[in-house]
């Protein structure tokens, strides 16, 4: 399974140096992550995902679509919504209320 670090970096017209400086790592470390020669720790995956505004599983290449996890304030269930819908009103699929918030 191939991660999407390089793909997202290039899509955003960023250099290795720019991304590595923003997330606080050496250029060669980021390069090794991109090529799969080195595996980031979970906290590093999260830093990179936050930087690119995607989920960790999307960045890792596990999910084909980027999702945001929501929690229903009414019934307590959690559910995923495609990121492109994050700005729309999200209804809970379990109780249909619209009292939802981003899962942290």
mmCIF file of C-alpha atoms in Angstrom:
data_model
loop_
_atom_site.group_PDB
_atom_site.id
_atom_site.type_symbol
_atom_site.label_atom_id
_atom_site.label_comp_id
_atom_site.label_asym_id
_atom_site.label_seq_id
_atom_site.Cartn_x
_atom_site.Cartn_y
_atom_site.Cartn_z
ATOM 1 C CA UNK A 1 0.000 0.000 0.000
ATOM 2 C CA UNK A 2 1.433 3.354 -1.046
ATOM 3 C CA UNK A 3 0.896 6.478 1.023
ATOM 4 C CA UNK A 4 -0.237 9.773 -0.488
ATOM 5 C CA UNK A 5 2.344 12.135 1.013
ATOM 6 C CA UNK A 6 4.147 12.845 -2.258
ATOM 7 C CA UNK A 7 0.897 13.000 -4.231
ATOM 8 C CA UNK A 8 -0.567 15.637 -1.881
ATOM 9 C CA UNK A 9 2.699 17.575 -1.717
ATOM 10 C CA UNK A 10 2.903 17.776 -5.506
ATOM 11 C CA UNK A 11 -0.820 18.508 -5.881
ATOM 12 C CA UNK A 12 -0.314 21.533 -3.612
ATOM 13 C CA UNK A 13 2.840 22.602 -5.530
ATOM 14 C CA UNK A 14 5.056 22.241 -2.463
ATOM 15 C CA UNK A 15 8.697 21.216 -2.176
ATOM 16 C CA UNK A 16 10.078 18.670 0.276
ATOM 17 C CA UNK A 17 11.791 21.568 2.040
ATOM 18 C CA UNK A 18 8.556 23.560 2.446
ATOM 19 C CA UNK A 19 6.574 20.663 3.901
ATOM 20 C CA UNK A 20 9.393 19.421 6.125
ATOM 21 C CA UNK A 21 9.878 22.903 7.595
ATOM 22 C CA UNK A 22 6.151 23.320 8.251
ATOM 23 C CA UNK A 23 5.824 19.989 10.066
ATOM 24 C CA UNK A 24 9.238 20.124 11.749
ATOM 25 C CA UNK A 25 11.295 17.329 10.220
ATOM 26 C CA UNK A 26 14.338 16.926 8.002
ATOM 27 C CA UNK A 27 13.912 16.872 4.196
ATOM 28 C CA UNK A 28 15.507 13.442 3.910
ATOM 29 C CA UNK A 29 13.154 12.024 6.562
ATOM 30 C CA UNK A 30 10.109 13.259 4.656
ATOM 31 C CA UNK A 31 11.574 11.854 1.443
ATOM 32 C CA UNK A 32 11.956 8.434 3.085
ATOM 33 C CA UNK A 33 8.335 8.597 4.262
ATOM 34 C CA UNK A 34 7.210 9.398 0.715
ATOM 35 C CA UNK A 35 9.106 6.459 -0.778
ATOM 36 C CA UNK A 36 8.102 4.031 1.965
ATOM 37 C CA UNK A 37 11.704 3.471 3.072
ATOM 38 C CA UNK A 38 10.725 4.653 6.523
ATOM 39 C CA UNK A 39 7.409 4.476 8.399
ATOM 40 C CA UNK A 40 6.227 7.532 10.363
ATOM 41 C CA UNK A 41 5.030 7.208 13.945
ATOM 42 C CA UNK A 42 1.324 7.829 14.494
ATOM 43 C CA UNK A 43 1.939 11.358 15.811
ATOM 44 C CA UNK A 44 3.892 12.156 12.628
ATOM 45 C CA UNK A 45 1.095 10.756 10.447
ATOM 46 C CA UNK A 46 -1.287 13.050 12.340
ATOM 47 C CA UNK A 47 0.962 16.116 11.851
ATOM 48 C CA UNK A 48 1.161 15.456 8.124
ATOM 49 C CA UNK A 49 -2.577 14.761 7.848
ATOM 50 C CA UNK A 50 -3.359 17.989 9.711
ATOM 51 C CA UNK A 51 -1.006 19.918 7.446
ATOM 52 C CA UNK A 52 -2.677 18.579 4.287
ATOM 53 C CA UNK A 53 -6.141 18.741 5.886
ATOM 54 C CA UNK A 54 -6.906 15.064 5.255
ATOM 55 C CA UNK A 55 -7.507 12.040 7.452
ATOM 56 C CA UNK A 56 -4.593 9.845 8.537
ATOM 57 C CA UNK A 57 -6.111 6.798 6.821
ATOM 58 C CA UNK A 58 -6.445 8.711 3.545
ATOM 59 C CA UNK A 59 -2.839 9.908 3.796
ATOM 60 C CA UNK A 60 -1.686 6.356 4.531
ATOM 61 C CA UNK A 61 -3.491 5.062 1.429
ATOM 62 C CA UNK A 62 -5.903 2.927 3.462
ATOM 63 C CA UNK A 63 -9.081 4.820 2.521
ATOM 64 C CA UNK A 64 -9.801 5.751 -1.083
ATOM 65 C CA UNK A 65 -11.908 8.682 -0.024
ATOM 66 C CA UNK A 66 -11.127 11.258 2.605
ATOM 67 C CA UNK A 67 -13.618 11.238 5.480
ATOM 68 C CA UNK A 68 -14.288 13.327 8.566
ATOM 69 C CA UNK A 69 -15.664 11.651 11.646
ATOM 70 C CA UNK A 70 -18.682 13.281 13.301
ATOM 71 C CA UNK A 71 -20.361 12.627 16.626
ATOM 72 C CA UNK A 72 -24.068 13.130 17.197
ATOM 73 C CA UNK A 73 -24.735 15.378 20.181
ATOM 74 C CA UNK A 74 -28.216 13.884 20.522
ATOM 75 C CA UNK A 75 -27.749 10.090 20.389
ATOM 76 C CA UNK A 76 -23.966 9.808 20.799
ATOM 77 C CA UNK A 77 -23.290 7.720 17.672
ATOM 78 C CA UNK A 78 -20.253 8.462 15.527
ATOM 79 C CA UNK A 79 -20.238 8.319 11.734
ATOM 80 C CA UNK A 80 -18.033 9.302 8.789
ATOM 81 C CA UNK A 81 -18.877 11.831 6.101
ATOM 82 C CA UNK A 82 -16.845 12.506 2.934
ATOM 83 C CA UNK A 83 -14.676 15.585 3.495
ATOM 84 C CA UNK A 84 -16.229 17.452 0.563
ATOM 85 C CA UNK A 85 -19.520 17.500 2.531
ATOM 86 C CA UNK A 86 -17.979 18.994 5.676
ATOM 87 C CA UNK A 87 -19.335 22.485 4.964
ATOM 88 C CA UNK A 88 -22.891 21.252 4.467
ATOM 89 C CA UNK A 89 -25.342 20.592 7.278
ATOM 90 C CA UNK A 90 -24.714 17.031 8.396
ATOM 91 C CA UNK A 91 -27.616 14.985 9.754
ATOM 92 C CA UNK A 92 -27.047 11.975 11.972
ATOM 93 C CA UNK A 93 -27.899 8.785 10.041
ATOM 94 C CA UNK A 94 -29.039 7.131 13.296
ATOM 95 C CA UNK A 95 -31.487 9.668 14.724
ATOM 96 C CA UNK A 96 -31.721 12.244 11.881
ATOM 97 C CA UNK A 97 -30.946 15.195 14.131
ATOM 98 C CA UNK A 98 -28.661 17.947 12.909
ATOM 99 C CA UNK A 99 -26.870 18.442 16.206
ATOM 100 C CA UNK A 100 -23.522 17.004 15.157
ATOM 101 C CA UNK A 101 -19.932 18.042 15.715
ATOM 102 C CA UNK A 102 -16.518 17.056 14.441
ATOM 103 C CA UNK A 103 -15.057 14.095 16.290
ATOM 104 C CA UNK A 104 -11.779 14.992 17.957
#
